[in-house]
Structure formats: structure tokens, C-alpha cells
Short mmCIF file of C-alpha atoms and ligand atoms in Angstrom, two decimals:
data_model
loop_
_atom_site.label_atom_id
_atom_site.label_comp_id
_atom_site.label_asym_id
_atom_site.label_seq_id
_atom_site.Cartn_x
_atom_site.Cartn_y
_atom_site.Cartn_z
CA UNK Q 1 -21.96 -49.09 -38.75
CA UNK Q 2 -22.96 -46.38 -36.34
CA UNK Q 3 -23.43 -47.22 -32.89
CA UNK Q 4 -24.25 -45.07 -29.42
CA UNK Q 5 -21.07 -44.20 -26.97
CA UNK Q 6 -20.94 -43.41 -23.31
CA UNK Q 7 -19.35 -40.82 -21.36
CA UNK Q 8 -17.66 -42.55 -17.79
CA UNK Q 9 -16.97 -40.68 -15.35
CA UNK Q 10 -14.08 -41.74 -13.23
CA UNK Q 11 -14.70 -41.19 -9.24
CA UNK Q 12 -11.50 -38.50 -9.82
CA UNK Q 13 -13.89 -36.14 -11.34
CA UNK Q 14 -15.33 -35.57 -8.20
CA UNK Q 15 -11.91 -34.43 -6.80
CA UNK Q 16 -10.74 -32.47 -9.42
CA UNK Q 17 -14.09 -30.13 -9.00
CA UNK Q 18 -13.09 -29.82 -5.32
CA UNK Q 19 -8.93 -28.74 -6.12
CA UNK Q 20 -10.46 -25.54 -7.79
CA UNK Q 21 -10.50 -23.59 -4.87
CA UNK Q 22 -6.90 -21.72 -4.16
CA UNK Q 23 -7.00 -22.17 0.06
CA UNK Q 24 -9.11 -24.60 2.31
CA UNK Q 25 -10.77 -20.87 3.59
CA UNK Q 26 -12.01 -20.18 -0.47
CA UNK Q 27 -13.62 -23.76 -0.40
CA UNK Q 28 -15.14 -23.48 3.17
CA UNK Q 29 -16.72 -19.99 2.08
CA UNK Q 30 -18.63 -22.39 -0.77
CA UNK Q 31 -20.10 -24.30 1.93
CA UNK Q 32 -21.20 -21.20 3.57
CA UNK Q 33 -22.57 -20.30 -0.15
CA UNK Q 34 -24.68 -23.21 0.31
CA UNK Q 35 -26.14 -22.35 3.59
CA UNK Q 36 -26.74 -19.03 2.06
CA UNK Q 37 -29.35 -20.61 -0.68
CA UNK Q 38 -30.81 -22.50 1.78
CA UNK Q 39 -31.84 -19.74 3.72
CA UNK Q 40 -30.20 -20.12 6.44
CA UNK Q 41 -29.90 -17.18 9.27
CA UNK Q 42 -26.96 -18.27 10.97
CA UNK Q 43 -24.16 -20.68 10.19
CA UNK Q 44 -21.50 -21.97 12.69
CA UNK Q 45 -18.10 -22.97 11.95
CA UNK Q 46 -16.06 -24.99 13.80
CA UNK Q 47 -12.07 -24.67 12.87
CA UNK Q 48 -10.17 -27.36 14.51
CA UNK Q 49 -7.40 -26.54 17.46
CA UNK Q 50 -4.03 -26.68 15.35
CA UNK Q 51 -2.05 -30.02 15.92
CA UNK Q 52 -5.29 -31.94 16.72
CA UNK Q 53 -7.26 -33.82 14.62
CA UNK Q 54 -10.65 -32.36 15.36
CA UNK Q 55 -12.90 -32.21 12.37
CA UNK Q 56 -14.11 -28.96 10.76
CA UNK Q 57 -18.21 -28.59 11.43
CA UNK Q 58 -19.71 -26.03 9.11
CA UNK Q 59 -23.68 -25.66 10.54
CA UNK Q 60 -26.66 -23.98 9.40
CA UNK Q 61 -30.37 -23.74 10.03
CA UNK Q 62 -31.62 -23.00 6.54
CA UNK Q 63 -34.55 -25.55 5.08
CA UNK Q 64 -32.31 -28.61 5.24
CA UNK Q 65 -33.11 -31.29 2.49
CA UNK Q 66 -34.94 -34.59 2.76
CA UNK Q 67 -33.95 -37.45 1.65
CA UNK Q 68 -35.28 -36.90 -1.58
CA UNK Q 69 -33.84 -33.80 -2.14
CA UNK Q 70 -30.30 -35.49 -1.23
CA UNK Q 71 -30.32 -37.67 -3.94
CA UNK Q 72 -31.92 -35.02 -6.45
CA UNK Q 73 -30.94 -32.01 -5.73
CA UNK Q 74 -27.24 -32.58 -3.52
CA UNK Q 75 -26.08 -35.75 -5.09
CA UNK Q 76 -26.79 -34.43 -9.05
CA UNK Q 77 -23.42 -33.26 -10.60
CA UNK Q 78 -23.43 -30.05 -12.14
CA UNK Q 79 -26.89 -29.16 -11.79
CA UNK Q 80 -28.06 -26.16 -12.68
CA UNK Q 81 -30.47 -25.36 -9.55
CA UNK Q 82 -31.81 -22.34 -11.09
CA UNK Q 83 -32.90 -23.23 -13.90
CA UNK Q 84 -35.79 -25.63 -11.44
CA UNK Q 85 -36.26 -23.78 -8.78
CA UNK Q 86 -35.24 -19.89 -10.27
CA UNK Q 87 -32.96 -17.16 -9.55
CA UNK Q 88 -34.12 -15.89 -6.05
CA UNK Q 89 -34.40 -18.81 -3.14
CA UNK Q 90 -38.20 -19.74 -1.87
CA UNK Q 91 -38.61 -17.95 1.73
CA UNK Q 92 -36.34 -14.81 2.12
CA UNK Q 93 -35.78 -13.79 -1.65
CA UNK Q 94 -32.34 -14.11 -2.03
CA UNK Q 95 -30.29 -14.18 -4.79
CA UNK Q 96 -29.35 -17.54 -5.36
CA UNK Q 97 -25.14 -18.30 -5.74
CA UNK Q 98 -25.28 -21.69 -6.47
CA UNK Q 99 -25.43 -22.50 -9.78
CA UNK Q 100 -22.48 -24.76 -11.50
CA UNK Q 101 -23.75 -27.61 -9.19
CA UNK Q 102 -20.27 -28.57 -7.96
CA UNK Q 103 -20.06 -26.15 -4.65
CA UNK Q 104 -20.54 -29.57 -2.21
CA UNK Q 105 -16.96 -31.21 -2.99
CA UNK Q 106 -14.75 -27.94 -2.17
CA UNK Q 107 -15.01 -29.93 1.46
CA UNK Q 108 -13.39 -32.74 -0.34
CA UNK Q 109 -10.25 -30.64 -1.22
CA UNK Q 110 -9.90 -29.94 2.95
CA UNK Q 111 -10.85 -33.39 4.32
CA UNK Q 112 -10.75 -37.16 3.40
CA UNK Q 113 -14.24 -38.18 4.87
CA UNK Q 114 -17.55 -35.67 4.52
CA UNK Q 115 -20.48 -36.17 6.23
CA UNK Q 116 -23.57 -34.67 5.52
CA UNK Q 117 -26.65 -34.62 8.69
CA UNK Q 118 -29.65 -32.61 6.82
CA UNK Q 119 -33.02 -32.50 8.30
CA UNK Q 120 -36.00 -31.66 6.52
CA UNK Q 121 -39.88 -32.72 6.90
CA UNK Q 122 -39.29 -34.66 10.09
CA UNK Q 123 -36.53 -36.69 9.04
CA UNK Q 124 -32.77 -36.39 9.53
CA UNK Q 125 -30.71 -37.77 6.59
CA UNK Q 126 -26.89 -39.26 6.90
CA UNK Q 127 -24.74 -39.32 3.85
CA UNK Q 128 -20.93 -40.02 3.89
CA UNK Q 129 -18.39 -39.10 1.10
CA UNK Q 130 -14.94 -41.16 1.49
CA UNK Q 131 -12.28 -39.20 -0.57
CA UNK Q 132 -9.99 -41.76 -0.08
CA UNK Q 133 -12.83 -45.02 -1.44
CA UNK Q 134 -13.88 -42.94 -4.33
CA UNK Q 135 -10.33 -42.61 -5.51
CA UNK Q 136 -9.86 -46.07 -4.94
CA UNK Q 137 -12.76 -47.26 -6.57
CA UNK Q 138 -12.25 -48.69 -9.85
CA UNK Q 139 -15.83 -47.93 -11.21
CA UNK Q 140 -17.98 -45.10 -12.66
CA UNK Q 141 -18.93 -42.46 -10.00
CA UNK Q 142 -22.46 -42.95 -10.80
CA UNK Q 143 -21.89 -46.76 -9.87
CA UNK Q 144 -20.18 -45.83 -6.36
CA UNK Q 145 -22.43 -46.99 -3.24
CA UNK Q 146 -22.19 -43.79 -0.70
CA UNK Q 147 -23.97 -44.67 2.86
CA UNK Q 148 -27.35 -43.12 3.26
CA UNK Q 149 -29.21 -43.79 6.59
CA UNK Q 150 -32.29 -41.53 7.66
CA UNK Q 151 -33.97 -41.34 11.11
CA UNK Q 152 -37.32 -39.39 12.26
CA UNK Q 153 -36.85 -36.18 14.00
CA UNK Q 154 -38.85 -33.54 15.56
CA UNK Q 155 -40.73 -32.07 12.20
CA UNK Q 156 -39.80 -28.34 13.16
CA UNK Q 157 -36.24 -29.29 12.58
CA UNK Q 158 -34.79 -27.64 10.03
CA UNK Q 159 -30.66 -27.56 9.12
CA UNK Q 160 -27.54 -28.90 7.67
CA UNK Q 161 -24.64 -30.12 9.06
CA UNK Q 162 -20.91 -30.78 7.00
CA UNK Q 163 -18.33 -32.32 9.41
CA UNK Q 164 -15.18 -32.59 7.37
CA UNK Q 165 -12.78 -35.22 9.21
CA UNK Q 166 -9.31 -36.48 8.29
CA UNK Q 167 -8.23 -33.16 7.42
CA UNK Q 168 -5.69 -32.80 4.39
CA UNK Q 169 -2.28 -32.98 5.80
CA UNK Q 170 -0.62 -31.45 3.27
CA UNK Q 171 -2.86 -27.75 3.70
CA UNK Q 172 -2.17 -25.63 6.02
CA UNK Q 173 -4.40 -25.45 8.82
CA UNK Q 174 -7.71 -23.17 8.07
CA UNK Q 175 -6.94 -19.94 9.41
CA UNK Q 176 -10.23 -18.49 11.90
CA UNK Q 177 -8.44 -14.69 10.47
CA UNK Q 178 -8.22 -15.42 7.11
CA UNK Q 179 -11.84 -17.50 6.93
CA UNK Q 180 -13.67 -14.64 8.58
CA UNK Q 181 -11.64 -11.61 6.51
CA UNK Q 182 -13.19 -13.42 3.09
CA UNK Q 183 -16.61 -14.03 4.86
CA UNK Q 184 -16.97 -10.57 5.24
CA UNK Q 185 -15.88 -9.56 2.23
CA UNK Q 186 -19.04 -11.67 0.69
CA UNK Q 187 -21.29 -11.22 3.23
CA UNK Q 188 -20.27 -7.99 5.05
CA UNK Q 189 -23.26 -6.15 4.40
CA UNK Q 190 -25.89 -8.88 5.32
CA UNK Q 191 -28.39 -8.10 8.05
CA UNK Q 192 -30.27 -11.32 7.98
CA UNK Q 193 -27.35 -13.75 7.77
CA UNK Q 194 -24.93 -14.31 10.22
CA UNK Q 195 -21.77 -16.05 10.37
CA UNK Q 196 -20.01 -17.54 13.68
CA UNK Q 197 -16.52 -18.63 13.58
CA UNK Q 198 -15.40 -20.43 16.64
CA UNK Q 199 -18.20 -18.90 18.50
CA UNK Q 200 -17.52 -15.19 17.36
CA UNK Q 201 -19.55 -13.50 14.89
CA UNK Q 202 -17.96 -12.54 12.06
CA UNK Q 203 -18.29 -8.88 11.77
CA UNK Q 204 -21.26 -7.70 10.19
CA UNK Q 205 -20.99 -4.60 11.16
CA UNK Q 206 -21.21 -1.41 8.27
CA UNK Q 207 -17.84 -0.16 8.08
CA UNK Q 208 -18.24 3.38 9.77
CA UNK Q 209 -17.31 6.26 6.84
CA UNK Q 210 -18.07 8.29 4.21
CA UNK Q 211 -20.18 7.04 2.04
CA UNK Q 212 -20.52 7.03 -1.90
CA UNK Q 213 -23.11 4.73 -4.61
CA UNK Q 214 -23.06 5.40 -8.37
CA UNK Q 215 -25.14 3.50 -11.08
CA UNK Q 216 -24.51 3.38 -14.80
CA UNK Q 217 -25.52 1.06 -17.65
CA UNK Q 218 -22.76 0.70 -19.18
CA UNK Q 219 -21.53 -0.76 -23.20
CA UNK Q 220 -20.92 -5.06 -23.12
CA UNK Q 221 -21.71 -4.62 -19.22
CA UNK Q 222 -25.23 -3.22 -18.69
CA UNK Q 223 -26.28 -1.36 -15.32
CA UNK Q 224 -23.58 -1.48 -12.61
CA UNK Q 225 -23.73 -0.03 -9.54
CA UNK Q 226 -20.19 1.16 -7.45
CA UNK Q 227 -20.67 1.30 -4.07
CA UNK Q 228 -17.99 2.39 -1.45
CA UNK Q 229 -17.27 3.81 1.93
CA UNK Q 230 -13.74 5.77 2.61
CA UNK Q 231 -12.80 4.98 6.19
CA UNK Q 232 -11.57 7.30 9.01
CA UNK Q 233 -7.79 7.23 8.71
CA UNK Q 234 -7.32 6.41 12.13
CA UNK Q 235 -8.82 3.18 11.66
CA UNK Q 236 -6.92 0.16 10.01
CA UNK Q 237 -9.14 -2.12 7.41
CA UNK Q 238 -8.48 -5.65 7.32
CA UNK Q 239 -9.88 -6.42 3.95
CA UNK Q 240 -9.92 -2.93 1.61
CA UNK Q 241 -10.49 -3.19 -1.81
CA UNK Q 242 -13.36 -3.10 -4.29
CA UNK Q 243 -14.69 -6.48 -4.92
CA UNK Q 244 -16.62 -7.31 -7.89
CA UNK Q 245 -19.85 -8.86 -6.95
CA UNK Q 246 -21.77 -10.63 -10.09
CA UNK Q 247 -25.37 -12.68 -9.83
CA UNK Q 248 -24.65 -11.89 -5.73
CA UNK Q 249 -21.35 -13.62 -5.82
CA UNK Q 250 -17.63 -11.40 -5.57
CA UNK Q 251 -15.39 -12.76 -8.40
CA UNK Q 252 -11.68 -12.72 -7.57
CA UNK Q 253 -10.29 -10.44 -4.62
CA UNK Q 254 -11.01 -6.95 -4.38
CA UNK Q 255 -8.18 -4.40 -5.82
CA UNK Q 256 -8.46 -0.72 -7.34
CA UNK Q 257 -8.82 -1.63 -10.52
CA UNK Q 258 -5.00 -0.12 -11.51
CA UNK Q 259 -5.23 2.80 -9.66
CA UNK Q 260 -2.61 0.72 -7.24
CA UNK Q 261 -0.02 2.72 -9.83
CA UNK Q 262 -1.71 5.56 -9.64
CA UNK Q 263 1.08 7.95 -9.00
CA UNK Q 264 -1.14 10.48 -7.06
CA UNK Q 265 -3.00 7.91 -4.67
CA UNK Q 266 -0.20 6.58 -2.33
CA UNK Q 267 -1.26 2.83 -1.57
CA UNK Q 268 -1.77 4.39 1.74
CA UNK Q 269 -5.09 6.22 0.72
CA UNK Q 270 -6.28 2.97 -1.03
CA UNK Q 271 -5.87 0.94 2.20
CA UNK Q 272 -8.82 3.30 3.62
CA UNK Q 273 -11.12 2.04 0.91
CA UNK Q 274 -13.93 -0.67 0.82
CA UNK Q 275 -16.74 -1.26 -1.45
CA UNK Q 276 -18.30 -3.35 -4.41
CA UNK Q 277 -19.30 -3.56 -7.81
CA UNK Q 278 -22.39 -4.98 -8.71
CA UNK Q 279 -22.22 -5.80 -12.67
CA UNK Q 280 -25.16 -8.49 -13.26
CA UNK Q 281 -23.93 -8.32 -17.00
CA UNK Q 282 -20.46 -10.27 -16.50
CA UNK Q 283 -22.22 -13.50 -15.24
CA UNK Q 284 -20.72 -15.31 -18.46
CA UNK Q 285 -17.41 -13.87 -18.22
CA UNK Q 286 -15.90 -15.84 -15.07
CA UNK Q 287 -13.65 -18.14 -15.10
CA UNK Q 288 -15.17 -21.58 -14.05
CA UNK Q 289 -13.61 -20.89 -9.99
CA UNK Q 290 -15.27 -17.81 -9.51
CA UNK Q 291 -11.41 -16.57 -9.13
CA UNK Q 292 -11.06 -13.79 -12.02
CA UNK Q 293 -13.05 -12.73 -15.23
CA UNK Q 294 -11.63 -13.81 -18.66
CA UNK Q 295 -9.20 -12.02 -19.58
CA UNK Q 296 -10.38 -10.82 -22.74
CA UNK Q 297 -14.09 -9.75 -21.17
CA UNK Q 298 -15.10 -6.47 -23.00
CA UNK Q 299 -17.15 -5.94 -20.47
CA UNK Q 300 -15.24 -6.03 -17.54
CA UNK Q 301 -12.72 -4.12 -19.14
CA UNK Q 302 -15.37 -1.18 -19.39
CA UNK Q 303 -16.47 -1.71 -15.68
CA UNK Q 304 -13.01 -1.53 -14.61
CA UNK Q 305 -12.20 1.87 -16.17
CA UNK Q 306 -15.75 3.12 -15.26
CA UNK Q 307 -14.94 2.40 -11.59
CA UNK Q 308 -11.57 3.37 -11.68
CA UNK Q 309 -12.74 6.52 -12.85
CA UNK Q 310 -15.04 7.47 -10.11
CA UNK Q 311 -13.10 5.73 -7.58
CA UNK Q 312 -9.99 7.97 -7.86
CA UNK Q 313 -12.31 11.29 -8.13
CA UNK Q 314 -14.09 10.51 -5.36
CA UNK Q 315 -10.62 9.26 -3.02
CA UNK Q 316 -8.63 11.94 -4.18
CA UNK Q 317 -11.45 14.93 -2.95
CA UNK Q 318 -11.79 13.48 0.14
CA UNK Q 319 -8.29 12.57 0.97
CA UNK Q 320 -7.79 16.46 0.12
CA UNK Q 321 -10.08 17.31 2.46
CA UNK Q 322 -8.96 15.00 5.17
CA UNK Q 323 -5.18 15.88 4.51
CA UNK Q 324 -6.52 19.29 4.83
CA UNK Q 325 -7.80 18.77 7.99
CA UNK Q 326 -4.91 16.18 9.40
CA UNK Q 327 -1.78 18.46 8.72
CA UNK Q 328 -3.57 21.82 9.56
CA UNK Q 329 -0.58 22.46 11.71
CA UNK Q 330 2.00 21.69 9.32
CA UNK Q 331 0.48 24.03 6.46
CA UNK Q 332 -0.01 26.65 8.44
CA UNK Q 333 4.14 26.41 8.95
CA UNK Q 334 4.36 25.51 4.93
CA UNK Q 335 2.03 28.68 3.96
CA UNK Q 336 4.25 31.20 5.75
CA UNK Q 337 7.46 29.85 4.30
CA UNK Q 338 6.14 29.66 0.81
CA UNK Q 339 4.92 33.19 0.96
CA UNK Q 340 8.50 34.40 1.87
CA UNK Q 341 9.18 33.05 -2.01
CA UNK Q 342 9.59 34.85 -5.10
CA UNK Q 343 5.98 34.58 -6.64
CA UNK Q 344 6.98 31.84 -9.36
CA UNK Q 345 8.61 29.69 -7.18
CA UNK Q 346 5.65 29.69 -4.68
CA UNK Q 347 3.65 28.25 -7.13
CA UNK Q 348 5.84 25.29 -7.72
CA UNK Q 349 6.59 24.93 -4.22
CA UNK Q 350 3.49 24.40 -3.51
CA UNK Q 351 2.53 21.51 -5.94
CA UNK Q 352 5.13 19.82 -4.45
CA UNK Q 353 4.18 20.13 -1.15
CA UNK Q 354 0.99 18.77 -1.99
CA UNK Q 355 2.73 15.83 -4.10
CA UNK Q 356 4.58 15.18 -0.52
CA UNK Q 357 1.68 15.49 1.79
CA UNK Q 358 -0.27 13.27 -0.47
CA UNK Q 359 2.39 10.86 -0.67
CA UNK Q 360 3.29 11.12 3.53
CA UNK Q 361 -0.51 9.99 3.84
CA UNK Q 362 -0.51 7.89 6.91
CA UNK Q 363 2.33 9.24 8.70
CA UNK Q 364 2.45 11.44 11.86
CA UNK Q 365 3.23 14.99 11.54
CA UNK Q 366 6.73 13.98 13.28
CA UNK Q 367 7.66 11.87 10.28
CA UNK Q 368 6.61 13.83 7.80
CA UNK Q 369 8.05 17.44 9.19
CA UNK Q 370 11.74 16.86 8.31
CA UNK Q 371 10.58 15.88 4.62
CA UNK Q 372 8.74 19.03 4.37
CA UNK Q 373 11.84 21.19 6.23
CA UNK Q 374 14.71 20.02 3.73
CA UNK Q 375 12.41 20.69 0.80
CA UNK Q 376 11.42 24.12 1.99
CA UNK Q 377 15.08 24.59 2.90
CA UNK Q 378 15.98 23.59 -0.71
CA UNK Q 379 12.91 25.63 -2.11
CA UNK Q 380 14.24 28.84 -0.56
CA UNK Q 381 17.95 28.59 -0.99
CA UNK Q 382 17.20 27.56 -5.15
CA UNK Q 383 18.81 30.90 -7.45
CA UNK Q 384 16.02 32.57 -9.24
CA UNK Q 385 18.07 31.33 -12.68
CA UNK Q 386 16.70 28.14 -11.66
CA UNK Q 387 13.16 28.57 -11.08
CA UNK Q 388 11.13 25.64 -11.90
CA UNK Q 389 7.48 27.27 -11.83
CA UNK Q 390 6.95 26.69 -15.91
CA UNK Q 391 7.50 22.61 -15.14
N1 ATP L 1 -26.42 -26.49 3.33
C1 ATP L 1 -27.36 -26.87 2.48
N2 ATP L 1 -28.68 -26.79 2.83
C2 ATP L 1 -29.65 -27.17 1.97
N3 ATP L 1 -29.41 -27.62 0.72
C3 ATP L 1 -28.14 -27.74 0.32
C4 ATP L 1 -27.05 -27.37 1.16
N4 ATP L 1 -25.90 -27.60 0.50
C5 ATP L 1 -26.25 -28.07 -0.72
N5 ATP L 1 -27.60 -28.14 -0.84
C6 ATP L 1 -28.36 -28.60 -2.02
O1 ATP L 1 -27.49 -29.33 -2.85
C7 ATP L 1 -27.38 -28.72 -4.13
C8 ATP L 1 -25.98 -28.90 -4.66
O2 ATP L 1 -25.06 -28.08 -3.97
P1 ATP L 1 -23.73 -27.60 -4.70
O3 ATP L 1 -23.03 -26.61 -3.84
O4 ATP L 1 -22.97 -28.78 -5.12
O5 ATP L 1 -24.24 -26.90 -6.01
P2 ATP L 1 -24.96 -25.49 -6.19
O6 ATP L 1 -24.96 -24.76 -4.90
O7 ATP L 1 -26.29 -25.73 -6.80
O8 ATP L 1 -24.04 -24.80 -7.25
P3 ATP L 1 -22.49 -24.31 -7.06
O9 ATP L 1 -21.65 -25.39 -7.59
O10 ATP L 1 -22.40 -23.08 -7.90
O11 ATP L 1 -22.29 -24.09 -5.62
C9 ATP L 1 -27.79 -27.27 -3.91
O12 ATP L 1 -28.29 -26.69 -5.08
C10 ATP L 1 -28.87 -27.42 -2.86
O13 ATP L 1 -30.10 -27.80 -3.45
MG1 MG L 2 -23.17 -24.35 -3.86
#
């Protein structure tokens, strides 16, 4: 006899899609993702005083949703809000992040109660999520009664509020350094979006440096585009790296794509670097967190190399150059000691002087000096029957 089944979905499901995120920061950036798609221009968040038990507020004043749109459009698991309303949001164009339909329980993983204010069309909206009730709840999620109250308001209002309450004991508290370092990794090149934690905006700033973009269309990947700005030595990035950004979103943390073992780039030189990849083509090869690409992606695979590629060309010239110009002194010193060398050994004492100033990147002349002495001591007092220069 054949006969229909049912799916149920325990209220757990709804918890489980909010553990995905590896730190209470990654899931409050998916909030901020939200206010992104909305349109918003600015978003405050408010990080609770450690040892209190203020809530965490995350604000915006994008178009807000009425109280239709609440139970479409914010209460509909895993909808796919593209494939309704398209790829670029309705009033400033923007690529739209959102698109697994999950992003509104990362609060859940932070907090036991969220609250959602939203107002749209002249009317504020109130919805509550208990954490604790769902789990409790012996029923289907769809069957779960969640508290929705509206009120008029003034119909230019426009906005959404998340206050996350009973914080998650067991986290850490939300850290207003680590928060704002991943914000501006996303967002750190967006003039018409601003982001204010605990009443500072994040830094929006373009990093000041040299800058470099290359575009390819690439095999399994299509057309990428590596963008990337080498910073002034003197000043110290908090987030380098080159992020991967795909459909407007940065999967995983930004690295150097391997060239971290890159014998002839000291980890020093990397530190100076910051930039993106923008690679459209990988959209299906995330993982379901946003947190890495599959590891058996073709394409990324071919992105990486590309970038790695062009990456170390481009940081090894210019660290040249800027090595050039930092140990002027010191070469001047290194020139007139390797000319007093037999021609062959000159040669080879001068690739490894460069190996050494390469590798003393970042260090002050005074460190580096006594390095470069003993060698040159060692260069010079070497017997000819042991010249290296054919190494
Ligand atoms: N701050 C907000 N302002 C206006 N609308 C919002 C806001 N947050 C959520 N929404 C609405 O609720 C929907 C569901 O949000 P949710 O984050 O769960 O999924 P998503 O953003 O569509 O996809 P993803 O899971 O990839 O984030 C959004 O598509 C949007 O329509
Ligand atoms: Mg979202």
C-alpha cells in the first residue's frame, strides 16, 4: 500500500543552524549581513560591559519589514531570497549575501532570548525567539507559537532592531577588537555602509599603500579579480591577509594562499599585505558556514595558485625596493666589504646578504647589523679552496 510521509522538524533544528558559526563575533557579523541586504547605511552595535548582563543590540536603518514580511520573508526557513526578489537588493544595488535563509538564528548561538523590533510602512513589529522554550517544546517548529505584537509608528520609520539577552554563559564575552577586525575585513572598503561598535566607527578607512588589481578568467573558476594594497612598513595591520570574497561574501579568513612557506617572503613581508579575491565562479564550492571551500574545489585550487602567483611577484619587487630604500645605510657598508672579495666569492656573498636582509625584514638596522658583521667576517676570512660561488 503506498501512502504519503512527513518530514518534522524538531524545534532543535533551529539551534543547530545557529552553532555553525565558530565565535559569537562570526555570528554577529551575519546579523550585520542582514542589515547589509536591507540597505541599511549605518548599523550600531551594542557589546555588553563584561561581567554584566546587558544585552547585545545590533541596529540598523535599512527598509525594516512589516509584519507581513516577518512572517514571509524572516520567519521562512531556508529561503532562498534571491531567487524572489534577485541578486542585487531594491534601492542601492547591492549585492545581496543572504541567501541559505538561516542567517537570523546565529543570534541564537550568543543569547537565550531574541527579539526582533522592525518597522516598515508605519508599523513597528515585535517578535520574540525563546532558545530555551523552543528546546523545550515537544512539538514541530512549525507548530511553535512565537509572540508577535505590532504597533503604528511614524510612516517614515524605517529599521531593525536584534536585542540578544541572556547571553550564553558558556562563550566568551564578544570581543569590540575582534568584532570590528572581521567587520572590516567584509566591509572595509564600503563607502555607503557604516558600522559603529560601541559608538566608534569601525574603520572604513582605505588602507594607505601601494596599490595593485589584476583580472583573469580563469579554467573551473571564471573571471577573478586580485586586488591588494602593500602597506608602509612602518605601519602595523591588524587584519592582513587576502580574503576570498565570493557572490560579495569573504569565505574563510584571509591567508597567502601557501606562500606563508614561502622561503623567500619572511612572514614579516606578508604581515604588510591586505587585499581580496573576487571569484563569482566558486559560489557552489563553500562549505555550508561560509568558513572554507571544499576541499576538493578545482576551482579554487586554480584561484589559489593564480593569486599566489601574482601575489609573491608583486610583494617580492616591492619589498626589494623598499628594503632598498630601508637599509640604504647598511649596503652602502655591505657593498664596500664585498668589493674587498675575490670576484667569485662576491657573487655569493652577495645572494646571501640579500637572503639575510630579506629575511631581517622588520627589524631595525641595530638588530640586523651584527647578523650582517659575523657573516661578512666569515665571508672574508673563508680560504679561496672553499669558495662557494658555483652553489
Ligand atoms: N535586519 C533586517 N532588515 C530587514 N530584513 C531582514 C533583516 N534581517 C532579516 N531580514 C529578512 O529576513 C530574511 C531572512 O534572514 P536570514 O538571515 O535568516 O536569511 P537570508 O539573509 O535570506 O540568508 P542567509 O541565511 O544566507 O543569511 C532575509 O532574507 C530578509 O528578508
Ligand atoms: Mg542573512
Amino acid at each position: 500500500m503506498i501512502q504519503t510521509a512527513h518530514f518534522k522538524i524538531d524545534p532543535r533544528l533551529a539551534m543547530l543552524l545557529g552553532e555553525t558559526y565558530r565565535s559569537t563575533e562570526h555570528a554577529l557579523k551575519e546579523l550585520v549581513d542582514n542589515a547589509w541586504d536591507a540597505d541599511a547605511e549605518n548599523v550600531w552595535i551594542q557589546l555588553p560591559e563584561p561581567l554584566t548582563s546587558d544585552p547585545i543590540i545590533i541596529r540598523d536603518d535599512g527598509i525594516g519589514m512589516d509584519e507581513r514580511e516577518v512572517r514571509r520573508e524572516y520567519l521562512t526557513v531556508a529561503r532562498d531570497r534571491r531567487s524572489s526578489l534577485g541578486d542585487l537588493t531594491s534601492w542601492k544595488n547591492r549585492r545581496v549575501k543572504g541567501r541559505k535563509g538561516i542567517g537570523k538564528f546565529a543570534g541564537l548561538m550568543a543569547a537565550d532570548i531574541m527579539q526582533l523590533e522592525t518597522r516598515a510602512a508605519g508599523t513597528a513589529t515585535y517578535l520574540t525567539i525563546p532558545r530555551h522554550d523552543l528546546l523545550a517544546a515537544d512539538m514541530d517548529l512549525e507548530q511553535f507559537d512565537l509572540l508577535i505584537n505590532t504597533v503604528p509608528c511614524d510612516p517614515s520609520d524605517h529599521g531593525t532592531t536584534i536585542t540578544l539577552s541572556d547571553l550564553n554563559q558558556n562563550l566568551s564575552f564578544p570581543s569590540p577588537e575582534k568584532l570590528k577586525e572581521l567587520l572590516t575585513i567584509e566591509y572595509g572598503r564600503q563607502r555607503d555602509f557604516h558600522i559603529h561598535v560601541n559608538g566608534t566607527l569601525v574603520d572604513m578607512e582605505d588602507i594607505p599603500g601601494t596599490g595593485f588589481q589584476l583580472d583573469a578568467e580563469l579554467p573551473d573558476a571564471g573571471p577573478v579579480r586580485l586586488r591588494f594594497k602593500i602597506v608602509d612598513r612602518r605601519q602595523k595591520l591588524k587584519s592582513f591577509g587576502v580574503a576570498v570574497r565570493v557572490g560579495g561574501k569573504i569565505v574563510g579568513r584571509p591567508g597567502f594562499f601557501g606562500l606563508e612557506q614561502d622561503e623567500e617572503l619572511p612572514l614579516g613581508l606578508l604581515r604588510q599585505i591586505y587585499g581580496e579575491v573576487e571569484a563569482d565562479g566558486l559560489a557552489d564550492d563553500t562549505t555550508a558556514d561560509w568558513g572554507a571551500f571544499v576541499e576538493n574545489s578545482k576551482g579554487y585550487r586554480v584561484v589559489e595558485q593564480w593569486a599566489a602567483e601574482h601575489l609573491r611577484r608583486e610583494a617580492l619587487k616591492s619589498f626589494r625596493h623598499d628594503l632598498g630604500l630601508a637599509r640604504s645605510r647598511l649596503k652602502k657598508e655591505i657593498a664596500e666589504r664585498l668589493a674587498a672579495l675575490p670576484e667569485a666569492r662576491k657573487i655569493y656573498g652577495e645572494q646571501v646578504m640579500e637572503k639575510v636582509l630579506l629575511s631581517g625584514y622588520g627589524l631595525s638596522d641595530d638588530r640586523i647589523k651584527p647578523i650582517v658583521g659575523a657573516l661578512l667576517d666569515a665571508l672574508a676570512e673563508m680560504p679561496d679552496s672553499r669558495d662557494t660561488s658555483k652553489k
